[in-house]
Coordinates of C-alpha atoms in Angstrom, one line a residue:
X1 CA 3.4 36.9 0.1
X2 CA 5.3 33.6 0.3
X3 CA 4.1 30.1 1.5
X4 CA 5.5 29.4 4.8
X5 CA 8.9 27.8 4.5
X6 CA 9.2 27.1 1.3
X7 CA 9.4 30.9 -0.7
X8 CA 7.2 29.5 -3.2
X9 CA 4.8 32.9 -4.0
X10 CA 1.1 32.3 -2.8
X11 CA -0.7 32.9 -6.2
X12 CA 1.7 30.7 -7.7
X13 CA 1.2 28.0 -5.3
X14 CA -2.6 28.1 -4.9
X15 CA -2.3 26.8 -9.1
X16 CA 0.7 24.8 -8.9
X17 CA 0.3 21.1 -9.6
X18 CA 2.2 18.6 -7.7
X19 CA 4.8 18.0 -10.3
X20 CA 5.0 21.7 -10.7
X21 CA 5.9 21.9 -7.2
X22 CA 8.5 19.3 -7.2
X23 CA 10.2 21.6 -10.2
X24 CA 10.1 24.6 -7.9
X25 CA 11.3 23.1 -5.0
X26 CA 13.8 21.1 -7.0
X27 CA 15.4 24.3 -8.4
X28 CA 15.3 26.1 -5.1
X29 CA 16.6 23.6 -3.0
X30 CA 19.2 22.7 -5.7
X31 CA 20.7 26.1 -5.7
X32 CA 20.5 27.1 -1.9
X33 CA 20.8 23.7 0.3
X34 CA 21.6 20.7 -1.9
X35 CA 25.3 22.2 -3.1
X36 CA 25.9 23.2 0.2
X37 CA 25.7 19.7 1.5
X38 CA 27.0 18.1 -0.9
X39 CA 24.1 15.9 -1.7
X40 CA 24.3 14.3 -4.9
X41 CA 21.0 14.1 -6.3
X42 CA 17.8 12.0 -5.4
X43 CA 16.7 8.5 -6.8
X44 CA 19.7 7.0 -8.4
X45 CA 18.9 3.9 -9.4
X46 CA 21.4 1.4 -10.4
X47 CA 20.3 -1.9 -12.4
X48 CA 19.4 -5.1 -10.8
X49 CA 20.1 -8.5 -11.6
X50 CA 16.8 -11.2 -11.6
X51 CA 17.0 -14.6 -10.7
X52 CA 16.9 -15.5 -14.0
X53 CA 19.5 -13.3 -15.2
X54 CA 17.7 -11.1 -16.7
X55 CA 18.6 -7.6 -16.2
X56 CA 16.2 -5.3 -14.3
X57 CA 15.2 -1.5 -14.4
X58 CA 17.9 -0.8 -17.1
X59 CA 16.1 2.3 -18.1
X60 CA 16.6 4.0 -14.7
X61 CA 19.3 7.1 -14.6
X62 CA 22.9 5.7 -13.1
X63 CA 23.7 7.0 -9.7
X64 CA 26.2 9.9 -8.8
X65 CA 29.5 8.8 -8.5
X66 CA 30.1 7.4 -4.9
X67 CA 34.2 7.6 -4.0
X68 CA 34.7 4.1 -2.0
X69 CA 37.7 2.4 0.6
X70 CA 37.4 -1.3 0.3
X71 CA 34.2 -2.5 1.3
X72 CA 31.8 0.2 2.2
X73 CA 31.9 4.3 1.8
X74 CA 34.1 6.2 4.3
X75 CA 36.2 3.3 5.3
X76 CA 33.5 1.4 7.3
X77 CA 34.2 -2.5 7.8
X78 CA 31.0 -4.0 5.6
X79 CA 30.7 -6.6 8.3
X80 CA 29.8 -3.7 10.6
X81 CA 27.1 -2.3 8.1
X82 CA 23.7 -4.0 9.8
X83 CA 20.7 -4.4 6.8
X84 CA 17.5 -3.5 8.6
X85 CA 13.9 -3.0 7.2
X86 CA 13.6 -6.0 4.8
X87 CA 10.2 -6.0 3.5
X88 CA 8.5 -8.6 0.5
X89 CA 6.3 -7.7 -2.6
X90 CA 5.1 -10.5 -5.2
X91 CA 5.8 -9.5 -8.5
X92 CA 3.0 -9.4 -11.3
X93 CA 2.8 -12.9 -11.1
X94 CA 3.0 -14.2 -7.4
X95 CA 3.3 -17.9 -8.2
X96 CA 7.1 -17.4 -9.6
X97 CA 7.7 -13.4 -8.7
X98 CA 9.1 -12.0 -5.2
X99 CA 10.9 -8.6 -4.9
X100 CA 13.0 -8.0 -1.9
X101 CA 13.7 -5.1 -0.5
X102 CA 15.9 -3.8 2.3
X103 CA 17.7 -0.6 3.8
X104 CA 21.8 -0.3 5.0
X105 CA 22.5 3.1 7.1
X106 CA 25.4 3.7 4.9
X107 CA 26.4 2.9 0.9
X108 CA 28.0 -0.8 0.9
X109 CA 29.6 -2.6 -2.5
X110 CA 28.3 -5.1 -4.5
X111 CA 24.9 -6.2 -2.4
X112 CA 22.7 -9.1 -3.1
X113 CA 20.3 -11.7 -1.7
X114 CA 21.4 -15.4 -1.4
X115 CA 18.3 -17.7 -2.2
X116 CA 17.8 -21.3 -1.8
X117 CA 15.3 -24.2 -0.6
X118 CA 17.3 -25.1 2.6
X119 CA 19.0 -21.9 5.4
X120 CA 22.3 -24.2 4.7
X121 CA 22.0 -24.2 1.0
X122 CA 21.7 -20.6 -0.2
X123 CA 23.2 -21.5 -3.7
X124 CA 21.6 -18.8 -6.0
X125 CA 22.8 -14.9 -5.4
X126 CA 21.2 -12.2 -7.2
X127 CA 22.5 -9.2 -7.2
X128 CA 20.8 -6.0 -5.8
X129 CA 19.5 -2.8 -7.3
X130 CA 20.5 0.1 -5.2
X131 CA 18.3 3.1 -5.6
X132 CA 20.1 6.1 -3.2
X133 CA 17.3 8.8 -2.1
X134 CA 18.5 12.1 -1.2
X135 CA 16.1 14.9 1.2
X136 CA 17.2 18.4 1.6
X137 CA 16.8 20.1 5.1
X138 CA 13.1 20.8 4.0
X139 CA 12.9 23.3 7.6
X140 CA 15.5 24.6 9.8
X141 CA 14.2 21.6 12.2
X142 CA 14.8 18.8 9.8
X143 CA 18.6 17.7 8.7
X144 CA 19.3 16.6 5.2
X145 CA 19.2 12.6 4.5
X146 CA 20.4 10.1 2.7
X147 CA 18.7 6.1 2.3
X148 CA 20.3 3.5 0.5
X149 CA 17.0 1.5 -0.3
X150 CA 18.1 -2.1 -1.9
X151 CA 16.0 -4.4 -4.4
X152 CA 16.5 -7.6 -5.4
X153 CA 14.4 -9.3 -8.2
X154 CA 13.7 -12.9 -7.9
X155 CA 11.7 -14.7 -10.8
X156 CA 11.1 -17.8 -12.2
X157 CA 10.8 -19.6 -8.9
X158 CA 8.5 -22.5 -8.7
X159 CA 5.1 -22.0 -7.6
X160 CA 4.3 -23.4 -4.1
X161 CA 7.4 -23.8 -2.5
X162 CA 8.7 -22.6 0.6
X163 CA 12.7 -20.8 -0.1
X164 CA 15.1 -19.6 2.6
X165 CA 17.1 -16.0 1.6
X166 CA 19.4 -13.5 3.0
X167 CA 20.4 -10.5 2.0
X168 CA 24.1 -9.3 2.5
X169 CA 26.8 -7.2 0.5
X170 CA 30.6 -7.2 0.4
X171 CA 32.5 -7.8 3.8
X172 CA 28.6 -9.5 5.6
X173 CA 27.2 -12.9 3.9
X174 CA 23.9 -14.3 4.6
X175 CA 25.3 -17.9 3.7
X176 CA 27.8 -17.8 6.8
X177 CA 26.6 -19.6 9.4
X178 CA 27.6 -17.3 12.1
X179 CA 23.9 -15.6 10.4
X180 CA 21.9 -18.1 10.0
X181 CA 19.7 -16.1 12.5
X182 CA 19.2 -13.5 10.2
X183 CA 17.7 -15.8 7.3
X184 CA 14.2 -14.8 6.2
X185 CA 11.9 -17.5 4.5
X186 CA 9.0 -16.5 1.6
X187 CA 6.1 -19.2 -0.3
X188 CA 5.3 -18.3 -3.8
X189 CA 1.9 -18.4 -4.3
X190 CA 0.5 -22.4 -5.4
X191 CA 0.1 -23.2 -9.3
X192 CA -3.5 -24.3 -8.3
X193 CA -6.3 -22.9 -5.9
X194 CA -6.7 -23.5 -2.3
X195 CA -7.9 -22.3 1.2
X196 CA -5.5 -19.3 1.8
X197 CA -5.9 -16.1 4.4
X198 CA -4.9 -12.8 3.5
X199 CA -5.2 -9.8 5.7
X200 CA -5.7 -5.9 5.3
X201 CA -5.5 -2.6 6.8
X202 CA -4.9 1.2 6.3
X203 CA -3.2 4.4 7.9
X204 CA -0.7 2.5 10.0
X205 CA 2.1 5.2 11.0
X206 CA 4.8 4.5 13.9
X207 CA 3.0 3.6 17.0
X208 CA 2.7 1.2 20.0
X209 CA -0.7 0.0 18.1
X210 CA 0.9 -0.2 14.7
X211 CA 3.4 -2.2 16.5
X212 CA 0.5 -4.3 18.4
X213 CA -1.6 -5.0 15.2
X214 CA 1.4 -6.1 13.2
X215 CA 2.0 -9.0 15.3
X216 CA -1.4 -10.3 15.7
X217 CA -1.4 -10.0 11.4
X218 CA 1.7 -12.7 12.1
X219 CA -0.5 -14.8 14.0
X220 CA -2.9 -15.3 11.2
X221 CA -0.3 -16.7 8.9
X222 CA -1.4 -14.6 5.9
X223 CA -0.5 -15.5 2.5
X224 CA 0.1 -11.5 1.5
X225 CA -0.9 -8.7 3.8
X226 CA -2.7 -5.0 1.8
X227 CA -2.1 -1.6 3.2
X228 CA -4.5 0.7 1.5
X229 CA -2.3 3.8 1.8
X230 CA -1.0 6.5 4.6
X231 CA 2.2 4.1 5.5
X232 CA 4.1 6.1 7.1
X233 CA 3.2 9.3 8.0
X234 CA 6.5 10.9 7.4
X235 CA 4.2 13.9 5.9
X236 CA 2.2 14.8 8.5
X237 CA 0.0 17.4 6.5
X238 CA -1.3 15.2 3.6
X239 CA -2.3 17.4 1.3
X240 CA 0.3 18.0 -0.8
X241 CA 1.3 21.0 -0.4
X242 CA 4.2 22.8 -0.8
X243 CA 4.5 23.9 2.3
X244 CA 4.5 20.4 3.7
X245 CA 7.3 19.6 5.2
X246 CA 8.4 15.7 5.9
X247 CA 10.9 14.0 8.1
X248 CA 12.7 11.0 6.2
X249 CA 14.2 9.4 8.9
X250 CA 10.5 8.3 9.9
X251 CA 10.9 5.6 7.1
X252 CA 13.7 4.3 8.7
X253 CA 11.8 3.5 12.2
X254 CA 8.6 2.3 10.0
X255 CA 10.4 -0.1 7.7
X256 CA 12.1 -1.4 11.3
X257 CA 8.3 -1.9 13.1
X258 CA 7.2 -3.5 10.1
X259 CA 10.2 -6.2 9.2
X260 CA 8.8 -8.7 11.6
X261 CA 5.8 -9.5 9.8
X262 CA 6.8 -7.4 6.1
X263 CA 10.0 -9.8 5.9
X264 CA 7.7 -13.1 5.7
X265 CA 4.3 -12.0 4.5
X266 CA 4.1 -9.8 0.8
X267 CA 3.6 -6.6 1.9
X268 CA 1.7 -5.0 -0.6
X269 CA 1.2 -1.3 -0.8
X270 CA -0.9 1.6 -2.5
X271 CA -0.5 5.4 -1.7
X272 CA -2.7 7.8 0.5
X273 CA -2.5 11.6 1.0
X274 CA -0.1 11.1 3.1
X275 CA 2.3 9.6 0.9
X276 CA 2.4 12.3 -1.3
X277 CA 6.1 14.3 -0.6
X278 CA 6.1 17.4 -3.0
X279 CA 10.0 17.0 -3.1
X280 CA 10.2 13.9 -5.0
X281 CA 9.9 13.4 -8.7
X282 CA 7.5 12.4 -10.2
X283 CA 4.5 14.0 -8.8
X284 CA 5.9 13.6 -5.1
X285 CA 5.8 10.2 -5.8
X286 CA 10.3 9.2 -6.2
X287 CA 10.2 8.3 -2.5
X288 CA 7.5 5.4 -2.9
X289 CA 9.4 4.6 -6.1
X290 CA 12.6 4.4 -3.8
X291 CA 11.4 2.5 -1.0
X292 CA 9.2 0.1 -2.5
X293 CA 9.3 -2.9 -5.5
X294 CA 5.7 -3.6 -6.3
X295 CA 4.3 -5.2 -9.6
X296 CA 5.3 -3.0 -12.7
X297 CA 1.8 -3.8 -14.7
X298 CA -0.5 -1.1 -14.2
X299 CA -0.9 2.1 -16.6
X300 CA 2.4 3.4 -16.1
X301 CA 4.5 2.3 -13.2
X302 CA 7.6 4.6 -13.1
X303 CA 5.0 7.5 -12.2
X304 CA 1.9 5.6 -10.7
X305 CA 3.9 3.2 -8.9
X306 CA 0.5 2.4 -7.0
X307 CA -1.4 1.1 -9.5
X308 CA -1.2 -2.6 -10.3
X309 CA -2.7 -6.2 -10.0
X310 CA -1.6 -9.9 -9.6
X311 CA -3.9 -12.8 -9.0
X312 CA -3.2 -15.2 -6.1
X313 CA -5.4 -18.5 -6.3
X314 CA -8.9 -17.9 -7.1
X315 CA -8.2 -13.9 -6.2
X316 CA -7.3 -11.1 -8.5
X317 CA -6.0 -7.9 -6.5
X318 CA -6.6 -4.5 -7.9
X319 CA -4.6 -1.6 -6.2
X320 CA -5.5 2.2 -7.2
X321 CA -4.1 5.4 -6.4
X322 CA -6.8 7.9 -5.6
X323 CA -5.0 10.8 -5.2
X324 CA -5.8 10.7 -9.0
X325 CA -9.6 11.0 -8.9
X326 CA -10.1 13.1 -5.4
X327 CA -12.2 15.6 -4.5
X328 CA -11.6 16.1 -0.9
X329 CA -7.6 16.3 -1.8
X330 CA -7.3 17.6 -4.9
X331 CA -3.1 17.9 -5.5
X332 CA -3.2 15.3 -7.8
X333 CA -6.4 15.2 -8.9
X334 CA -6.1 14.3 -13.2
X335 CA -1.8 13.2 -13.1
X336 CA -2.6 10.3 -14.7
X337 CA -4.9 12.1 -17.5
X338 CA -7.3 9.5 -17.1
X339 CA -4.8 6.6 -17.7
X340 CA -5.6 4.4 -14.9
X341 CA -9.2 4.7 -14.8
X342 CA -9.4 3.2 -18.2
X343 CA -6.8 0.6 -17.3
X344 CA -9.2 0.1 -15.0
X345 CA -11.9 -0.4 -17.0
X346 CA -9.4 -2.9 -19.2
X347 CA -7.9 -4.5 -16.2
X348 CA -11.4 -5.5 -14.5
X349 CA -12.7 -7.1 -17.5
X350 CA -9.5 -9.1 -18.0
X351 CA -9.6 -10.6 -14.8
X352 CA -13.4 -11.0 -14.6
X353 CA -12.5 -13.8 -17.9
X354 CA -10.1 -14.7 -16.3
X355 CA -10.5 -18.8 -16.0
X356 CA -10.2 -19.8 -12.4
X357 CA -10.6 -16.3 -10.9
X358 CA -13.5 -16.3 -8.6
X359 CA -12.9 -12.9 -6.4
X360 CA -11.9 -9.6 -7.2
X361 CA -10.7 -7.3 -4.6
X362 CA -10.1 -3.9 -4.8
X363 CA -7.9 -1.7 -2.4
X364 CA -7.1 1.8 -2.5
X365 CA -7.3 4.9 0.4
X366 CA -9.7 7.5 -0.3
X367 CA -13.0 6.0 0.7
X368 CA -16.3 5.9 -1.2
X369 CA -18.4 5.1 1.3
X370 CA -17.6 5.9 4.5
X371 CA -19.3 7.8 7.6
X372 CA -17.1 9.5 10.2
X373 CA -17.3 12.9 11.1
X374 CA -13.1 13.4 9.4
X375 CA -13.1 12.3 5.6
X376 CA -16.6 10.9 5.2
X377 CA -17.3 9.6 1.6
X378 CA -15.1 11.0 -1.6
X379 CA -17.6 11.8 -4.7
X380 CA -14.6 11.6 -6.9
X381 CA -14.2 8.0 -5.9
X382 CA -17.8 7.5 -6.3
X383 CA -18.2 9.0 -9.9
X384 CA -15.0 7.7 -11.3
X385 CA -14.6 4.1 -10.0
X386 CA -17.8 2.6 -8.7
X387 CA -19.6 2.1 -12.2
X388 CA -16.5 0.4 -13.2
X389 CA -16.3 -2.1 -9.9
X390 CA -20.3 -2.5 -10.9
X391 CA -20.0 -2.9 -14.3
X392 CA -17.3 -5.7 -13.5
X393 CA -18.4 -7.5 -10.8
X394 CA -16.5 -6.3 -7.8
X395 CA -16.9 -8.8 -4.8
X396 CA -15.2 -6.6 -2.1
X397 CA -13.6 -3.2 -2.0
X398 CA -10.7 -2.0 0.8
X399 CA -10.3 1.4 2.0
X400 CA -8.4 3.3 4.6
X401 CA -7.6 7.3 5.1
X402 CA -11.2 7.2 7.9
X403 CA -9.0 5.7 11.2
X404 CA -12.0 3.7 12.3
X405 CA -13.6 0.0 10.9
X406 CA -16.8 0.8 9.3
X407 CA -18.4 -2.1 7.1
X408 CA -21.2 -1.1 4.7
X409 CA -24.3 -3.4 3.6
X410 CA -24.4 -4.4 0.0
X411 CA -24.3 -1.4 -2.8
X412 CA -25.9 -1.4 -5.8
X413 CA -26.3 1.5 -8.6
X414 CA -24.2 3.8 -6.7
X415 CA -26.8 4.0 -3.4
X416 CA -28.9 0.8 -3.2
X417 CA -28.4 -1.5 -0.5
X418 CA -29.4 -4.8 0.2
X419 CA -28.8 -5.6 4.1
X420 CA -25.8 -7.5 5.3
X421 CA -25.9 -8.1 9.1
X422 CA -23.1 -9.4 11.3
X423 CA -22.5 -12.8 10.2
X424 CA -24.4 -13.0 7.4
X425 CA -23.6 -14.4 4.3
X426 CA -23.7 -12.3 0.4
X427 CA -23.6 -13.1 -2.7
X428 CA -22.4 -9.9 -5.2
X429 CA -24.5 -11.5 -8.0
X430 CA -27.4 -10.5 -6.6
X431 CA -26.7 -8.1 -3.6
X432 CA -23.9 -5.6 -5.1
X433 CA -20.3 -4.9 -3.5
X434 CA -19.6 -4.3 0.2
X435 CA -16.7 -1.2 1.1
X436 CA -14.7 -1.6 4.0
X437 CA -13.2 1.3 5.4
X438 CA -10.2 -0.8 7.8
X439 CA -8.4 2.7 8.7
X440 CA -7.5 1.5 12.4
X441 CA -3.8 0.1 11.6
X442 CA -2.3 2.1 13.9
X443 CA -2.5 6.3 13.5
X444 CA -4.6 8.4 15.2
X445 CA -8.1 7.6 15.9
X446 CA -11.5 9.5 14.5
X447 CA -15.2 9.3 15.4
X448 CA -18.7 8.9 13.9
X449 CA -21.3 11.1 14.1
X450 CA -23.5 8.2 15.6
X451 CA -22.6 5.0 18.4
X452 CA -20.2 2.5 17.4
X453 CA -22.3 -0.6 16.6
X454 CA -20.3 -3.8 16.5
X455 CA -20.3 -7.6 17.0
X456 CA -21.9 -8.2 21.1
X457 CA -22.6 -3.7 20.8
X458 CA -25.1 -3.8 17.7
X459 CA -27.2 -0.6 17.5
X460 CA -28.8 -0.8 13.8
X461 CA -30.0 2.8 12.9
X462 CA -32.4 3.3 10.1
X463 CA -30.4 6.0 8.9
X464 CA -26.6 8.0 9.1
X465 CA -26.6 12.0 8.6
X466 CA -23.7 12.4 6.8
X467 CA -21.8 14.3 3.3
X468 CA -19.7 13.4 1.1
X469 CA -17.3 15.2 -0.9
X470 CA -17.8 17.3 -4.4
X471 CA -15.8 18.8 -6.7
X472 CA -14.6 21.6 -5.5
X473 CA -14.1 20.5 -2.0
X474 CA -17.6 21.2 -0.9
X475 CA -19.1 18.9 1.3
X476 CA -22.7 17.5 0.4
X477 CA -25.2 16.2 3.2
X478 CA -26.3 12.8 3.0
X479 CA -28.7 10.7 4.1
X480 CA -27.4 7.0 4.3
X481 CA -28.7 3.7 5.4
X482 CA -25.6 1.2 4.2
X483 CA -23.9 1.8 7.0
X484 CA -24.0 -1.5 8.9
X485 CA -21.0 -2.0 11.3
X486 CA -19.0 0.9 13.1
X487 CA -16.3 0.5 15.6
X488 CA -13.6 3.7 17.1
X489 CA -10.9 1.2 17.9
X490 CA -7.6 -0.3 15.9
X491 CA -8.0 -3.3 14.3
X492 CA -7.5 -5.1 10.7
X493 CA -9.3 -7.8 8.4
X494 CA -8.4 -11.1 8.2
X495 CA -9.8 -12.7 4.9
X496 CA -9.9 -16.4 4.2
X497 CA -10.8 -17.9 1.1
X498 CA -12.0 -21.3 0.3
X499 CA -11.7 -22.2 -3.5
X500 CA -14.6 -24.6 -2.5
X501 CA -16.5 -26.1 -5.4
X502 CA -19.9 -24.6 -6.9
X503 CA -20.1 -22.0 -4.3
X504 CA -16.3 -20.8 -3.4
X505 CA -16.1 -18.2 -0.5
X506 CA -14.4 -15.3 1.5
X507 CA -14.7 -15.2 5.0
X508 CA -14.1 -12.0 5.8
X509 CA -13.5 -11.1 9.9
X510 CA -12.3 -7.8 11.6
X511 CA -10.3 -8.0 14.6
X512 CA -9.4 -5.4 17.2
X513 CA -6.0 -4.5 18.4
X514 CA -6.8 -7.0 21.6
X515 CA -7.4 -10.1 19.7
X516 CA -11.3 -9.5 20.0
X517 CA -13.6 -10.2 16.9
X518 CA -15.7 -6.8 16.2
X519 CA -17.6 -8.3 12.8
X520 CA -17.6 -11.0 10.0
X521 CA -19.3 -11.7 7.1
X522 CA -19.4 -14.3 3.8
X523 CA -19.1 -13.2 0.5
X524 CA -20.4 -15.9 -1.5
X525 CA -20.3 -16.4 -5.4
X526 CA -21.5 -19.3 -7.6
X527 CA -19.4 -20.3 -10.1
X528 CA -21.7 -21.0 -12.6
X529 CA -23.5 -16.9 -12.3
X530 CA -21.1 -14.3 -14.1
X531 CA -21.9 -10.8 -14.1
X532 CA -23.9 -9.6 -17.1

């Protein structure tokens, strides 16, 4: 017997890995629904041109060949061809790097971003890497599509300085004043530390809240914004199957709810379940490589685009993909053969020596310790990664795929805790690592198995019933007493950081949707303690 909708046989698809399915559907849909629509193929990547004039992504396949009129494909004016969906990303090194991405509705000729220190000065154009993404009608419900994603590199810019850009293609230029309107403006990060906010959140999806919690994130004037995974939801299943099915278009209105805020602040990505979309090469994973520039320094960032890290003042970032080490979802599980866990391993210790990092944050989806009655707690995350943040002195770790806020106390030794109460202060030296789950950016809401206990509504239990997840996919009770702070409502963290001077610090707050402060805490580390 066949999976639903996609013919692929049920004892094959019960073993097939994600890249194996992305073979299968690839041939399938090749044959049957691709040639009959003429599609040409999808992720053609074209190369880009860097600020520098350096050229970029060189090694990517050439595009199909595209017949064009004049300015854009079928005859269309290019002055009529709107750019929408402009989002930022800082390179590996955020004090001179920015990528910058956008979306056109139909192929245009010769794109590019105009850069420069004043709206009427735009001097510098870069050309733009155009990477064309083809979807076949994956269900009779669902047309075929085609997105013309657009990718400028910038780099060596200076650190610390505010530039203007626009982003434009033959027949519509930023630099016109008639546009001036449209102008976006980016800050590099500064060549030295200082007082800086970044903010955070998870599972956002296309929603009046997602909408709502965007725009407060604006109000905070963040320095880079981290979405720990689920971004879309344009897969609505999430596990990976084959017989997910996913509508495209759904980029197109999330990349349009996001530009507000994405167009200003970094917006810096990792991948969920949910961004997992069989049909894509490699390993479901050629959208996110489509839509998306991030920094291209983790283990291998043409298939685990990710996985990476750049350092932002007295901050080093980690981003992981857990799809890779999951026990709850396991069509992943092992793609990376173990690669990023020991550039993990690597990475940590770099940036631990690193001279004038303070703070390392970790962000990824899958969380490891977590409480609701949907995802709980991931054992895979636990067994893989926590020694590692431990061993390295982790200071704060970001997680989404539970659609609530839940704030543990300090971890140690993979179960210890050391209490951390609403407003109080820790230092990771001695305490251990604190896990937020910030999965309330916008999707659907879950529950705990126990009252919500928040800042004004504390109700401190001495313990949570709860499981977590084995290999296997078997659920194991558990007994906690780290969970601190719980609260069934959308919301986001805001995280300042004060370089300071013995004792530098992150003051870390969650907000709701309405504006309202639910908890907040201080991690605190001497700079003269380093982690054995």
């Amino acid at each position: 017997m066949d999976t639903p909708r996609t013919g692929i046989p049920r004892q094959l698809a019960d073993r097939m890995s994600m890249a194996e399915q992305h073979a299968y559907l690839r041939a399938r849909f090749s044959r049957r629904r691709v040639l009959r629509t003429g599609a040409a193929g999808a992720g053609a990547m074209a190369g880009a041109v860097a600020l520098g004039g350096a050229a970029c992504g060189a090694e990517r396949p050439a595009p199909a060949p595209t017949r064009v009129r004049s300015v854009a494909v079928g005859g269309v004016d290019g002055s009529l061809v709107a750019p929408f969906g402009r989002h930022l990303a800082f390179g590996a090194d955020p004090r001179t790097q920015m990528r910058i991405s956008w979306q056109v509705p139909l192929a245009v000729r010769k794109p590019y971003v105009r850069v420069g220190l004043k709206p009427w000065e735009l001097s510098r154009r870069i050309e733009a890497e155009v990477r064309r993404l083809h979807t076949p009608p994956l269900s009779d419900r669902l047309p075929a599509v085609e997105q013309y994603y657009l990718h400028a590199a910038l780099d060596g810019l200076r650190p610390g300085v505010t530039y203007y850009y626009g982003v434009g293609h033959d027949g519509s230029d930023p630099a016109d004043p008639r546009r001036f309107s449209s102008l976006g403006t980016f800050r590099t990060a500064p060549a030295q530390a200082e007082r800086f906010v970044f903010t955070a959140f998870g599972d956002q999806g296309i929603s009046y809240d997602a909408l709502a919690n965007d725009q407060l994130i604006l109000g905070q004037n963040p320095s880079f914004h981290l979405h720990a995974g689920d971004i879309c939801y344009a897969d609505s299943s999430g596990q990976g199957g084959t017989d997910d099915t996913y509508d495209a278009r759904l980029w197109d209105q999330f990349l349009a709810q996001t530009e507000s805020v994405a167009a200003r602040v970094p917006w810096m990505v990792t991948t969920g379940n949910h961004d997992m979309e069989a049909w894509y090469s490699p390993d479901g994973y050629g959208g996110q490589l489509a839509r998306w520039s991030l920094p291209e320094n983790g283990p291998d960032p043409r298939t685990a685009p990710g996985v990476y890290s750049f350092v932002y003042g007295n901050v080093a970032v980690v981003a992981l993909d857990a799809n890779d080490v999951s026990h709850e979802i396991p069509a992943n599980r092992g793609y990376t053969e173990g690669r990023q866990t020991r550039w993990l391993d690597r990475r940590l210790g770099e940036l631990r020596k690193t001279p004038g990092v303070d703070f390392i944050v970790v962000f990824f989806h899958h969380c490891a310790y977590s409480t609701t009655s949907a995802h709980a707690s991931d054992g895979g995350v636990r067994d893989a990664w926590v020694p590692l943040f431990e061993k390295h002195g982790v200071d704060l770790v970001v997680n989404g795929h539970n659609h609530v806020y839940e704030r543990t106390d300090a971890i140690r030794r993979g179960g210890e805790s050391r209490p951390v109460p609403i407003g109080g202060e820790t230092d990771p030296t001695r305490d251990g690592i604190v896990y937020a789950t910030a999965g309330g950016a916008g999707a659907r809401l879950y529950s705990f198995p126990v009252p919500d206990s928040y800042e004004g509504h504390e109700k401190d239990l001495d313990h949570v019933d709860t499981y977590h997840w084995t290999r296997g996919r078997q659920k194991s009770p558990e007994q906690v007493e780290w969970s601190r702070v719980r609260y069934t409502g959308f919301s986001f963290l805001a995280v300042e950081v004060d370089p300071g001077g013995r004792a530098p610090r992150m003051r870390v707050t969650t907000l709701a949707e309405s504006g309202e402060r639910v908890d907040h805490f201080t991690i605190t580390r001497p700079r003269r303690v380093r982690p054995q």
